[in-house]
Tab-separated table of C-alpha atoms in Angstrom:
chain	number	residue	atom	x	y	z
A	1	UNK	CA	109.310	70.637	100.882
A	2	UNK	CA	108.617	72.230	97.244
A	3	UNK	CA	107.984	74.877	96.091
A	4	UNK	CA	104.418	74.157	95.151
A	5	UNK	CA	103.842	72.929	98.380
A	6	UNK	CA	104.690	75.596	100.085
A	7	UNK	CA	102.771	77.793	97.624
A	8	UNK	CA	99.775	76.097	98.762
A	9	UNK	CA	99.885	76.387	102.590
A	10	UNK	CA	100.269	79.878	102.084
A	11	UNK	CA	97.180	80.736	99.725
A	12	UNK	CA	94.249	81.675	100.839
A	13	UNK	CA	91.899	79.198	102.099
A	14	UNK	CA	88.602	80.896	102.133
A	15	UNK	CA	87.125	84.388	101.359
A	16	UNK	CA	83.931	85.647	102.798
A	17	UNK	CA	82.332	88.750	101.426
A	18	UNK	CA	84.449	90.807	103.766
A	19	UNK	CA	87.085	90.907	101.366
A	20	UNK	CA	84.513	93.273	99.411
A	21	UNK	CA	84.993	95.736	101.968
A	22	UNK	CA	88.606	95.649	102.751
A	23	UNK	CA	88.192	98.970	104.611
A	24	UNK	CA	90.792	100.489	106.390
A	25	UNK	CA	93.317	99.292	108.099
A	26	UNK	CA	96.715	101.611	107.974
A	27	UNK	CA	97.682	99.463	105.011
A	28	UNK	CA	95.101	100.978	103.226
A	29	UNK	CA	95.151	103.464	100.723
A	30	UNK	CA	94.220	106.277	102.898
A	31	UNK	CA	93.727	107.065	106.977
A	32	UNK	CA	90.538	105.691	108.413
A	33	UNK	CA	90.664	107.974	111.197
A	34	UNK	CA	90.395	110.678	108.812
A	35	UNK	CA	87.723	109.636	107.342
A	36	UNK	CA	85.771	107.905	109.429
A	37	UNK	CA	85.178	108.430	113.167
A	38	UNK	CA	84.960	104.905	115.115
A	39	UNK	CA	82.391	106.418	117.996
A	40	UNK	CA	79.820	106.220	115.112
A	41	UNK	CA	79.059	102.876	114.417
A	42	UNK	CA	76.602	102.203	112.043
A	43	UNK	CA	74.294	99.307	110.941
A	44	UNK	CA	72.440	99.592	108.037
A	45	UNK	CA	69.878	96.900	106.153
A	46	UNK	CA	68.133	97.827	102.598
A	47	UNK	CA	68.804	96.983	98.860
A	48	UNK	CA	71.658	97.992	97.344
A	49	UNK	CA	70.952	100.774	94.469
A	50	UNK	CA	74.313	100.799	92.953
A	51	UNK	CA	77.898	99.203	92.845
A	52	UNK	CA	80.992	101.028	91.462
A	53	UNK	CA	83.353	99.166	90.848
A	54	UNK	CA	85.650	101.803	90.893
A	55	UNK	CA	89.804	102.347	92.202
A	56	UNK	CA	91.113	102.879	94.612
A	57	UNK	CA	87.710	101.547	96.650
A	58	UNK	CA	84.808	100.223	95.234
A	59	UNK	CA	81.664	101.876	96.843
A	60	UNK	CA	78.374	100.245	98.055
A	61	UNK	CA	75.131	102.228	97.815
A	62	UNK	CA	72.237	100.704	99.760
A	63	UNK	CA	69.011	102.505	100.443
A	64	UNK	CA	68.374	101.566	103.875
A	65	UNK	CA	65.035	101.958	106.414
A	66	UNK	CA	65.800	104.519	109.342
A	67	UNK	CA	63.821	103.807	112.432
A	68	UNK	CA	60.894	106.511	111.436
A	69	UNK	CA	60.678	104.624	108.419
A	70	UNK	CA	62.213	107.071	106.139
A	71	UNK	CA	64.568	105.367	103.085
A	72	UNK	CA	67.698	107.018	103.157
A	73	UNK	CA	70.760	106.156	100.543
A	74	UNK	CA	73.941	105.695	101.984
A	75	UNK	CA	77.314	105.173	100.249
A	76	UNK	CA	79.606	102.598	101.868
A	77	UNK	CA	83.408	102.245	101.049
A	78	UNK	CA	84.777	98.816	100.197
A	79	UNK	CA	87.890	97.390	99.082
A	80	UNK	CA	90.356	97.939	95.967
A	81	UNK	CA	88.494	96.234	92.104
A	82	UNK	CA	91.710	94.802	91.718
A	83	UNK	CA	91.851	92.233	94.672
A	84	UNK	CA	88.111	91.907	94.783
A	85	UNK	CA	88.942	90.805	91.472
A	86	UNK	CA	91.320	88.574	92.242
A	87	UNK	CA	89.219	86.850	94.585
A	88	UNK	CA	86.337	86.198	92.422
A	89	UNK	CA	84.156	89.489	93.034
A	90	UNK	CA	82.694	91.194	90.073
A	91	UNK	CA	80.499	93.996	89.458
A	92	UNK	CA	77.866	91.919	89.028
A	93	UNK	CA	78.418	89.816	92.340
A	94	UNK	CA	76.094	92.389	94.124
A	95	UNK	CA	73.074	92.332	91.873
A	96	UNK	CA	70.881	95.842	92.480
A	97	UNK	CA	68.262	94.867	94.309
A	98	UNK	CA	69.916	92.505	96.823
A	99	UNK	CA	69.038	93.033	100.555
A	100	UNK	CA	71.716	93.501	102.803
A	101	UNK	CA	73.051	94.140	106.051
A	102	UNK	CA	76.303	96.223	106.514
A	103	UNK	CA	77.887	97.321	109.545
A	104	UNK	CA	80.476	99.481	109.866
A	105	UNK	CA	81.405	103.415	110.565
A	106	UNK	CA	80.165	106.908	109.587
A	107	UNK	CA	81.878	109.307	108.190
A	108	UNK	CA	83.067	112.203	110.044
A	109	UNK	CA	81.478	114.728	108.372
A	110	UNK	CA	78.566	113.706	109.089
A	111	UNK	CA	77.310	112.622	105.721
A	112	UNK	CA	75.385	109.325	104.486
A	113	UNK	CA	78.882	107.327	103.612
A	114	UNK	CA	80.517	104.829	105.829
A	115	UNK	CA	82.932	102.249	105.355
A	116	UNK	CA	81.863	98.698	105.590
A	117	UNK	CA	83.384	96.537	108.626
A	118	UNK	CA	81.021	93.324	107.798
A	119	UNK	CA	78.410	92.705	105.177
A	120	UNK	CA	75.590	89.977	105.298
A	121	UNK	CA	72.919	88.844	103.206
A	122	UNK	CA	69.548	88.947	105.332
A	123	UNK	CA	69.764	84.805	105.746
A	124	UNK	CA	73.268	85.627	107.269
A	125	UNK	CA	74.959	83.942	104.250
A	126	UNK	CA	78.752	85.665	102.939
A	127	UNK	CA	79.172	86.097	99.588
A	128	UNK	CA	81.883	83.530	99.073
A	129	UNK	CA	82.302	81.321	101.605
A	130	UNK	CA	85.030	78.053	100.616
A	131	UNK	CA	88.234	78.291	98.664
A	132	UNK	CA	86.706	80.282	95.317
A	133	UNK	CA	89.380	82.360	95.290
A	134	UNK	CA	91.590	82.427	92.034
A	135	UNK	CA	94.659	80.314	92.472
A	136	UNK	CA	93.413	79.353	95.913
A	137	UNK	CA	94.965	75.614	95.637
A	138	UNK	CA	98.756	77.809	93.821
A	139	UNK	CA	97.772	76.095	90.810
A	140	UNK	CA	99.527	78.988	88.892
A	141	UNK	CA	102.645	77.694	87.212
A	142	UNK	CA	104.983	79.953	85.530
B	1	UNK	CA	115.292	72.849	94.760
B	2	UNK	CA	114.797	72.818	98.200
B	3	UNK	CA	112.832	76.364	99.825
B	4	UNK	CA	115.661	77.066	102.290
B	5	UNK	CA	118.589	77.081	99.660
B	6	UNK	CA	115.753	79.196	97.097
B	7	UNK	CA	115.404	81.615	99.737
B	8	UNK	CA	119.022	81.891	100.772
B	9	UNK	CA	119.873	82.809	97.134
B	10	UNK	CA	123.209	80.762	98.294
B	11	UNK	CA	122.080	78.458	96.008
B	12	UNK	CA	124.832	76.940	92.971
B	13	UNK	CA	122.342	74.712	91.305
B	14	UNK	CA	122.917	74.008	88.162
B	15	UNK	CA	119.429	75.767	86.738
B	16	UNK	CA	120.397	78.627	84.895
B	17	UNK	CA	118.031	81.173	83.826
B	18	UNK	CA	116.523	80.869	80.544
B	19	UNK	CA	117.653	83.671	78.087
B	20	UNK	CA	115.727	86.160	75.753
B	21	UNK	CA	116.571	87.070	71.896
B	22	UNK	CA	119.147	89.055	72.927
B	23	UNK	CA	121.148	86.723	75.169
B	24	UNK	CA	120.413	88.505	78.567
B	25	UNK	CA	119.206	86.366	81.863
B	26	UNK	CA	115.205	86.304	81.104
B	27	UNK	CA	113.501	87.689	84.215
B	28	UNK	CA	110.765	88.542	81.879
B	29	UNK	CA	107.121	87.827	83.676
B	30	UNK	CA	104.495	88.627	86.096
B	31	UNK	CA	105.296	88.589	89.731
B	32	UNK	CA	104.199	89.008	92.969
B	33	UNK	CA	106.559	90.331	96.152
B	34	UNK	CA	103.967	89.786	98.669
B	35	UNK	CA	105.344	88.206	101.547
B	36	UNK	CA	104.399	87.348	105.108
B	37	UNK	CA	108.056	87.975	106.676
B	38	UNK	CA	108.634	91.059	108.925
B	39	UNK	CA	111.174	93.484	107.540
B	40	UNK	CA	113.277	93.322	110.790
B	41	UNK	CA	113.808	90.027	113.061
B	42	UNK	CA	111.726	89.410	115.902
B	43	UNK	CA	114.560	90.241	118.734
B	44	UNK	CA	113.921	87.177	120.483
B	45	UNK	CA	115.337	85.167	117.444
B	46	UNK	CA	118.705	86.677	118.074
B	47	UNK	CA	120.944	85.461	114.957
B	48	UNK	CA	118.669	82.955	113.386
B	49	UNK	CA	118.099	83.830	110.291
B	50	UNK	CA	115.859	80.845	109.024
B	51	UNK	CA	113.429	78.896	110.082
B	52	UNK	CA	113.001	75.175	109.603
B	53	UNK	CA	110.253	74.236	106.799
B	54	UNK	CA	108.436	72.808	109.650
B	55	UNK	CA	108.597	75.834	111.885
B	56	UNK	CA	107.231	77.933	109.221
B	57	UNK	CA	104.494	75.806	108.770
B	58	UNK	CA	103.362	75.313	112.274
B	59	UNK	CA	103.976	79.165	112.178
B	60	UNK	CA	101.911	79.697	109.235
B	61	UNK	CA	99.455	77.323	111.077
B	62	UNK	CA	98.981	79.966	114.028
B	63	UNK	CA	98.822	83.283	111.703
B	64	UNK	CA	100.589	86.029	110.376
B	65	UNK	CA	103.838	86.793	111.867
B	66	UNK	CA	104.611	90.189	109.731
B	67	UNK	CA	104.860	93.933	110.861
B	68	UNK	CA	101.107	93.571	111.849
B	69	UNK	CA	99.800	97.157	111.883
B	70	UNK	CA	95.584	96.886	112.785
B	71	UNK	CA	93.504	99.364	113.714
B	72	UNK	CA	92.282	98.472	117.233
B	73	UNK	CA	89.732	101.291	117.329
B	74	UNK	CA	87.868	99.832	114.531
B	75	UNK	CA	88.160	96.022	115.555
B	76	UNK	CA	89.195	94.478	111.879
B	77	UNK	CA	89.951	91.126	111.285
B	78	UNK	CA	92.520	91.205	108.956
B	79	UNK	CA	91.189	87.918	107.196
B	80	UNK	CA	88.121	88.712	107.409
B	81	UNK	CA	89.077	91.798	105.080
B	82	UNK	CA	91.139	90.099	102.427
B	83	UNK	CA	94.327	91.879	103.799
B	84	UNK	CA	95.924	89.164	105.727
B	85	UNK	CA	98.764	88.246	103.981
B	86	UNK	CA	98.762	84.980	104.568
B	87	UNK	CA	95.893	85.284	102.038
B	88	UNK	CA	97.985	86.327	99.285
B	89	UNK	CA	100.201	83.762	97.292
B	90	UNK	CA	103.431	84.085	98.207
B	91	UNK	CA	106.909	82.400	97.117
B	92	UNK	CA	108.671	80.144	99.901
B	93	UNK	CA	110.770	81.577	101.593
B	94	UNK	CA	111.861	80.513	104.811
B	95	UNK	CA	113.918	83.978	106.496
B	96	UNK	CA	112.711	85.215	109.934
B	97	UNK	CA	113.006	88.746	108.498
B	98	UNK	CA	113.463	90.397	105.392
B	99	UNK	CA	116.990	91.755	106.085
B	100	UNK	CA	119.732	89.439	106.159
B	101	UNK	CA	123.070	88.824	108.250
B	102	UNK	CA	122.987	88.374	112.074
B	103	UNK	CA	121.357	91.323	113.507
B	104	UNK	CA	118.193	91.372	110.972
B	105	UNK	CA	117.350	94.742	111.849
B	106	UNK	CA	118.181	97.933	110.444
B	107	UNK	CA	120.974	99.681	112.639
B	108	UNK	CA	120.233	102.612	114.394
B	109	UNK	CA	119.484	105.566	113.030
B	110	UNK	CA	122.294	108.439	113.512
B	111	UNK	CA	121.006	111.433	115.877
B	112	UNK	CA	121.142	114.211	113.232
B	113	UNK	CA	118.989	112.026	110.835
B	114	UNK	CA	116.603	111.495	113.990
B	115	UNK	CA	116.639	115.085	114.216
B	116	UNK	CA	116.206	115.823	110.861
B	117	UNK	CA	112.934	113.477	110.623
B	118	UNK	CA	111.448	114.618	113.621
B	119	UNK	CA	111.857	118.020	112.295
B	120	UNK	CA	110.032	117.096	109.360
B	121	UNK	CA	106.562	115.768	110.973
B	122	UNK	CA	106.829	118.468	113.167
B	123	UNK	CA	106.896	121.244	110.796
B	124	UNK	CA	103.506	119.483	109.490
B	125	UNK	CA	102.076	119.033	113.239
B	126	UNK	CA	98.655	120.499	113.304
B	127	UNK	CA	98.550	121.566	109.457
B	128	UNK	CA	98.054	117.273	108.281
B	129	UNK	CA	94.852	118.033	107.186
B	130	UNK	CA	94.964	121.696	105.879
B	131	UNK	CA	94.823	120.757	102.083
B	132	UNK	CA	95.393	118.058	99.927
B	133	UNK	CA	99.038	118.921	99.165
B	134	UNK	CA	99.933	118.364	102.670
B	135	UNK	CA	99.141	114.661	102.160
B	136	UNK	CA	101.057	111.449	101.264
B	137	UNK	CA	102.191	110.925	98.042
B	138	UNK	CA	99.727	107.427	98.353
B	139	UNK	CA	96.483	109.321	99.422
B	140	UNK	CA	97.160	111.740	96.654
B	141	UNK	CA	97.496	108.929	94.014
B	142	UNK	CA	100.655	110.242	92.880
B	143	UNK	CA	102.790	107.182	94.088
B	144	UNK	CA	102.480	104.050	97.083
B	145	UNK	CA	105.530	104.135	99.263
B	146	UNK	CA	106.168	100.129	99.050
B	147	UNK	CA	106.526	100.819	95.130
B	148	UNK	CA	110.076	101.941	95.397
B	149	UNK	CA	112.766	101.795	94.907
B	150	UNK	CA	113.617	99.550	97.072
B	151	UNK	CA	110.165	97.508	95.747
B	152	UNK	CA	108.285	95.856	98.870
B	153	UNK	CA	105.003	93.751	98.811
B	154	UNK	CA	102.055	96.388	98.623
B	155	UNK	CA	99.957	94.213	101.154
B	156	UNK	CA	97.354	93.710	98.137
B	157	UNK	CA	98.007	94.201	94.153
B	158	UNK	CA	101.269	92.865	95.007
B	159	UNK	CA	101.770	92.187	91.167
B	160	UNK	CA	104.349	93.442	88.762
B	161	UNK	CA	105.436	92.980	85.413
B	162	UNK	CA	109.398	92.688	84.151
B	163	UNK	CA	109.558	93.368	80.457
B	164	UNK	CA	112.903	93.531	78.955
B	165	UNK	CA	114.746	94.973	75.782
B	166	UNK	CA	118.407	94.980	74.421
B	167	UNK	CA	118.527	98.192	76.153
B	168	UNK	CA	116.185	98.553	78.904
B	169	UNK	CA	114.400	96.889	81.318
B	170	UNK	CA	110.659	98.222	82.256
B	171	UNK	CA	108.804	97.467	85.606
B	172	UNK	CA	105.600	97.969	85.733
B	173	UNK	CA	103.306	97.687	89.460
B	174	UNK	CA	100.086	97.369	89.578
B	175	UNK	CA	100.182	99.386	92.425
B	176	UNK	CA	100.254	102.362	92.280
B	177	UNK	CA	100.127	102.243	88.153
B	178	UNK	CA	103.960	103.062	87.574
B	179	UNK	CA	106.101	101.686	84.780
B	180	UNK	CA	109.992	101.993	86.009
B	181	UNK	CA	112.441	102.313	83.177
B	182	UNK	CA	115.867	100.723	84.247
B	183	UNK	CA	118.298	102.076	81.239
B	184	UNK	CA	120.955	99.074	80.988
B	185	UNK	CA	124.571	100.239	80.296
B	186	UNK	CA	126.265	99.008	77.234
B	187	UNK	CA	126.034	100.438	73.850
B	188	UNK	CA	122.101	100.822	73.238
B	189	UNK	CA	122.445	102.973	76.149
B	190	UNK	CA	125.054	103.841	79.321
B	191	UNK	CA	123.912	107.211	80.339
B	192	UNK	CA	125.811	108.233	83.799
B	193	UNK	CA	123.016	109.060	86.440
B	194	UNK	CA	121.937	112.714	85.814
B	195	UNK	CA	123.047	116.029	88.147
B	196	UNK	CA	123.201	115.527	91.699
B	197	UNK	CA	120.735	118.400	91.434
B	198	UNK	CA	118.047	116.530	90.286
B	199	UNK	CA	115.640	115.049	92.460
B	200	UNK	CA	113.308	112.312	91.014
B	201	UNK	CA	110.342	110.720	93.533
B	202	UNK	CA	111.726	107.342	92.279
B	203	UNK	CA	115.007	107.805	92.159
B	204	UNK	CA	117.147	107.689	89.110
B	205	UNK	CA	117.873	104.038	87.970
B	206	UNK	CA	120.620	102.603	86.090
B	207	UNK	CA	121.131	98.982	85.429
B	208	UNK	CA	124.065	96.559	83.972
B	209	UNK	CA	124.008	92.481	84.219
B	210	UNK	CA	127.069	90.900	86.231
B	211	UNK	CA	126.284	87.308	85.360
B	212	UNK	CA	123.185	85.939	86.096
B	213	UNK	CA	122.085	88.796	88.150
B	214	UNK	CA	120.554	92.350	87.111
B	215	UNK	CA	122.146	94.937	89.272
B	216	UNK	CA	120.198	98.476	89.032
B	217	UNK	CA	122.090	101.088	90.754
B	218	UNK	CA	119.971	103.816	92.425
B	219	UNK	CA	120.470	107.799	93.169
B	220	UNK	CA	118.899	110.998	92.942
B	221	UNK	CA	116.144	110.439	95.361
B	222	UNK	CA	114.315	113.307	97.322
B	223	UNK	CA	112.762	113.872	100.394
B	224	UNK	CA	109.548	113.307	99.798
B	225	UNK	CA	109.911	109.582	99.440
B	226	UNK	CA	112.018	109.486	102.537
B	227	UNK	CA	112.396	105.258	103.117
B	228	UNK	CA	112.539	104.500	106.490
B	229	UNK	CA	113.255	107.492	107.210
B	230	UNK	CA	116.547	108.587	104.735
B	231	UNK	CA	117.530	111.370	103.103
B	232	UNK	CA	118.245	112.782	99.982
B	233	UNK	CA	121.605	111.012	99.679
B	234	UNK	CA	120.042	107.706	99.636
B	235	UNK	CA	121.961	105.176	97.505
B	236	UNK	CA	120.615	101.878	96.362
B	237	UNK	CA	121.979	99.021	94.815
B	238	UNK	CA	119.021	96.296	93.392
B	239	UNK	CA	119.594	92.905	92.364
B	240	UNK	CA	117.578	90.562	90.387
B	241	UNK	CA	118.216	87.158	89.753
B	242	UNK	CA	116.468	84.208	88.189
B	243	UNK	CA	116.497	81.794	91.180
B	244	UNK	CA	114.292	78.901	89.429
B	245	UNK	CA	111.558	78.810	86.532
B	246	UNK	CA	109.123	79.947	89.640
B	247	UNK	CA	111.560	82.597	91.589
B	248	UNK	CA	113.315	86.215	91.076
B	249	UNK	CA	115.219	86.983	94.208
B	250	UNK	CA	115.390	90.541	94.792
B	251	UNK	CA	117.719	92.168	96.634
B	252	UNK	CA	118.201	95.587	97.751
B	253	UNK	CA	121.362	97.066	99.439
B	254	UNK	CA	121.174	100.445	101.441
B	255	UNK	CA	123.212	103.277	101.663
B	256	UNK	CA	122.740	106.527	103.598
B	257	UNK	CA	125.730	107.860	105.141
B	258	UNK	CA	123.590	111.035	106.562
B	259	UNK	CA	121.203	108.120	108.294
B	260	UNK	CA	122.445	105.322	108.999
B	261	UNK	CA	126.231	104.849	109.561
B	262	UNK	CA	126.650	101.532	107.642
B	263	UNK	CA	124.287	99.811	104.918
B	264	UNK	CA	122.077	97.250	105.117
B	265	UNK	CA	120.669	94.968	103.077
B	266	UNK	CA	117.337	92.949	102.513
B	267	UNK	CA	115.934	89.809	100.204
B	268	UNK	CA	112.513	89.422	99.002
B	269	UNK	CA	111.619	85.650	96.669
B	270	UNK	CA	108.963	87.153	94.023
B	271	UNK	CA	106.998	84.307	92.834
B	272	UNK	CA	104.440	84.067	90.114
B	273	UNK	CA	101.266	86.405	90.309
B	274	UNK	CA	98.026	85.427	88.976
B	275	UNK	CA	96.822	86.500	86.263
B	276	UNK	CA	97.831	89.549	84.233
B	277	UNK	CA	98.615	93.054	85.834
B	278	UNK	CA	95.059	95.143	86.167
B	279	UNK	CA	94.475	98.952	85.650
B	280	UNK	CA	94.747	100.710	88.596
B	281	UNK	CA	93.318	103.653	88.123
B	282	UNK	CA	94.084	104.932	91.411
B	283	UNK	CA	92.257	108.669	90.483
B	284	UNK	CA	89.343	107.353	88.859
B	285	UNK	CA	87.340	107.205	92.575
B	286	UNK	CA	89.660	109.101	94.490
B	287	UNK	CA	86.914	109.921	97.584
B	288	UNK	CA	89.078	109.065	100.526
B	289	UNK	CA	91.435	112.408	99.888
B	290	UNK	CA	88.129	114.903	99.529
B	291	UNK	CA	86.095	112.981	102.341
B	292	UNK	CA	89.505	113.278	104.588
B	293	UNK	CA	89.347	116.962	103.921
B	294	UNK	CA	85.412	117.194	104.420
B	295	UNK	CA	86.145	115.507	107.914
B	296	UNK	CA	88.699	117.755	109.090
B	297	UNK	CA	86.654	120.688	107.896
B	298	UNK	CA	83.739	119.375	110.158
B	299	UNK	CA	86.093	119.065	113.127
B	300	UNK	CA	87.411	122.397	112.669
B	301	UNK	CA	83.539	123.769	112.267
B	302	UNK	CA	83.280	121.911	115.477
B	303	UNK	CA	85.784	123.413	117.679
B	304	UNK	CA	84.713	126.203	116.560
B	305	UNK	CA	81.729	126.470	117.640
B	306	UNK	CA	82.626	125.043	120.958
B	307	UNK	CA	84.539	128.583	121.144
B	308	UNK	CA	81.666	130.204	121.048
């Protein structure tokens, strides 16, 4: 088996937008259970307002509808620029403007910020779905 | 060259390394240590320390097989998040666990270093969250554990960049942002290792070439980068070596006489990252520490007022 070969059943085959919000798990850069408190799940639809694209997370702002019908902004955490990056995400993947559905958890302060578990376009669509990913196929020779 | 004999670094093929202007081994390049292999064997493989190519693909096939660590509370797929590793490139490399020989595992830690570490979480116990020094060196941007010494795949940014001169050789990881200065001995340079007195977060490096492989030798650590739980004593010896036009096998050897009572010693193939090595300007939206803070503030607020 070569080298190549084996470079190539190991790379990733798809990407859906989750890799945008690469949240938390202890690998992460920080403690989720700090930060966010898992009995407050959250689900959130509205336009996003404003991307930064920004280490070590990128952030999500989306003004989303509360049931009384108020608009209320909310910041959502997502994953590092760098592998977003990587894996075909720029800052202008997520143009202002674009509805959205996010799901995810609160923070435990209590404030409008969560950290994104899934995110959906309203059809139900990912962002990426298929093998976009740079040097999905190991194509990268030294 | 066949995976097995790449990964073994056993390998006496004929390849030799190229070499740069000055005649040294060229490990010059960008790189990527991610890898899908647990740092200690699965017990249930006993003494088998590789797997067939076609057990590791029909274990490829049926997921990640590394030192898994999700967060059940939160139900994430690791996949779905970009964090799998099997979604990272990754060089072949066909061990059952990171450190090599028969037993795979690291040996058992000696009673006064248990002591010693649980001492040291439990001076912290109930304070974790009382201000942002009392956080990890990662959370505070200051430096990410798996950076090293010994250098271990990051999970994501994996990358890192070998740049060499007559005299030194730099390493510079994308995460967490650090450029490592290996001084080489010889006569551009051949400083001893400083004081035992000083403590450095990332140890105190010295290098010198013995053939075809790089060997950095490693001291003056502290506590505060404690890895897998050693001490200030700890005493590494790195090796690099140009395995193939598409490999660097990495070795690190460890030594702790006041933790473990005899070294061990692990293997990582680094294979070529994409692209070039991004900022990581790990500061620049540093929330997570301040929103940590803000949450433990709440809590406290909270119990508080249940006091009352």
């Amino acid at each position: 088996m070569t080298i190549k070969s084996l470079l190539k059943i190991k790379t990733v085959a798809w990407m859906g937008l989750g890799a945008l919000l690469a949240g938390a798990p202890a690998w992460a850069h920080h403690s989720f259970a700090a930060e966010f408190d898992d009995k407050q799940p959250i689900k959130l639809q509205g336009k996003v307002t404003k991307v930064e694209f920004i280490n070590p997370h990128s952030w999500i702002y989306v003004d989303a509808k509360g049931a009384n019908g108020a608009v209320t902004n909310w910041a959502i955490e997502g994953g590092s620029p760098n592998a977003l990056y990587r894996h075909g995400f720029t800052r202008d993947s997520l143009p202002l403007g674009t509805e959205i559905i996010v799901t995810g958890f609160r923070a435990k302060d209590g404030s409008n910020r969560g950290v994104g578990k899934d995110l959906t376009f309203t059809d139900g669509k990912r962002l990426f779905m298929g093998g976009s990913a740079p040097g999905a196929e190991g194509e990268s020779e030294k | 060259m066949p995976a097995a004999k790449a990964a073994s670094g056993t390998s006496a093929s004929a390849w030799k390394a190229p070499r740069t202007a000055d005649g040294q081994p060229d490990l010059q390049g960008l790189w990527t240590n991610a890898t899908s292999i647990p740092m200690e064997r699965p017990t249930e493989l006993g003494a088998k320390e590789f797997y067939t190519p076609e057990e590791f693909a029909r274990i490829s096939a049926a997921g990640y097989h590394g030192d898994r660590n999700p967060l059940p509370e939160a139900h994430y797929d690791m996949s779905q998040f970009g964090i799998d590793p099997l979604q990272n490139k990754f060089a072949p490399n066909l061990r059952t666990s990171l450190i090599i020989g028969p037993e795979g595992r690291i040996p058992a830690m000696l009673p006064a270093a248990v002591q010693r570490n649980v001492a040291r979480v439990a001076a912290l116990k109930g304070h974790e969250w009382d201000r942002a020094e009392n956080r990890n060196l990662a959370e505070r941007c200051i430096m990410w554990a798996q950076e090293g010494p010994p250098m271990l795949g990051a999970t994501y940014n994996n990358n890192l960049e070998i740049v060499q001169s007559a005299g030194q050789v730099a390493i510079f990881t994308e995460l967490i942002h650090d450029a490592r200065i290996i001084p080489l001995s010889g006569p551009l340079d051949g400083r001893p290792h400083p004081a035992k007195s000083v403590h450095l977060l990332r140890g105190d490096s010295r290098g010198h070439w013995e053939g075809e492989t790089l060997v950095v030798d490693v001291t003056n650590f502290t506590s505060r980068t404690a890895f897998r739980g050693s001490s200030e004593d700890l005493h590494l010896i790195e090796r690099f070596t140009r395995t193939s036009p598409q490999t660097v096998l990495y070795e690190f050897t460890v030594e702790d006489p006041s933790t473990w009572a005899r070294p061990w010693t692990a293997q990582i193939v680094m294979g070529p990252a994409d692209g070039e090595i991004y900022e990581y300007a790990c500061h620049e939206g540093n929330r997570a520490l301040a929103n940590s803070l803000s949450a433990a503030r709440a809590e406290d607020a909270a119990k508080t007022a249940a006091k009352h």
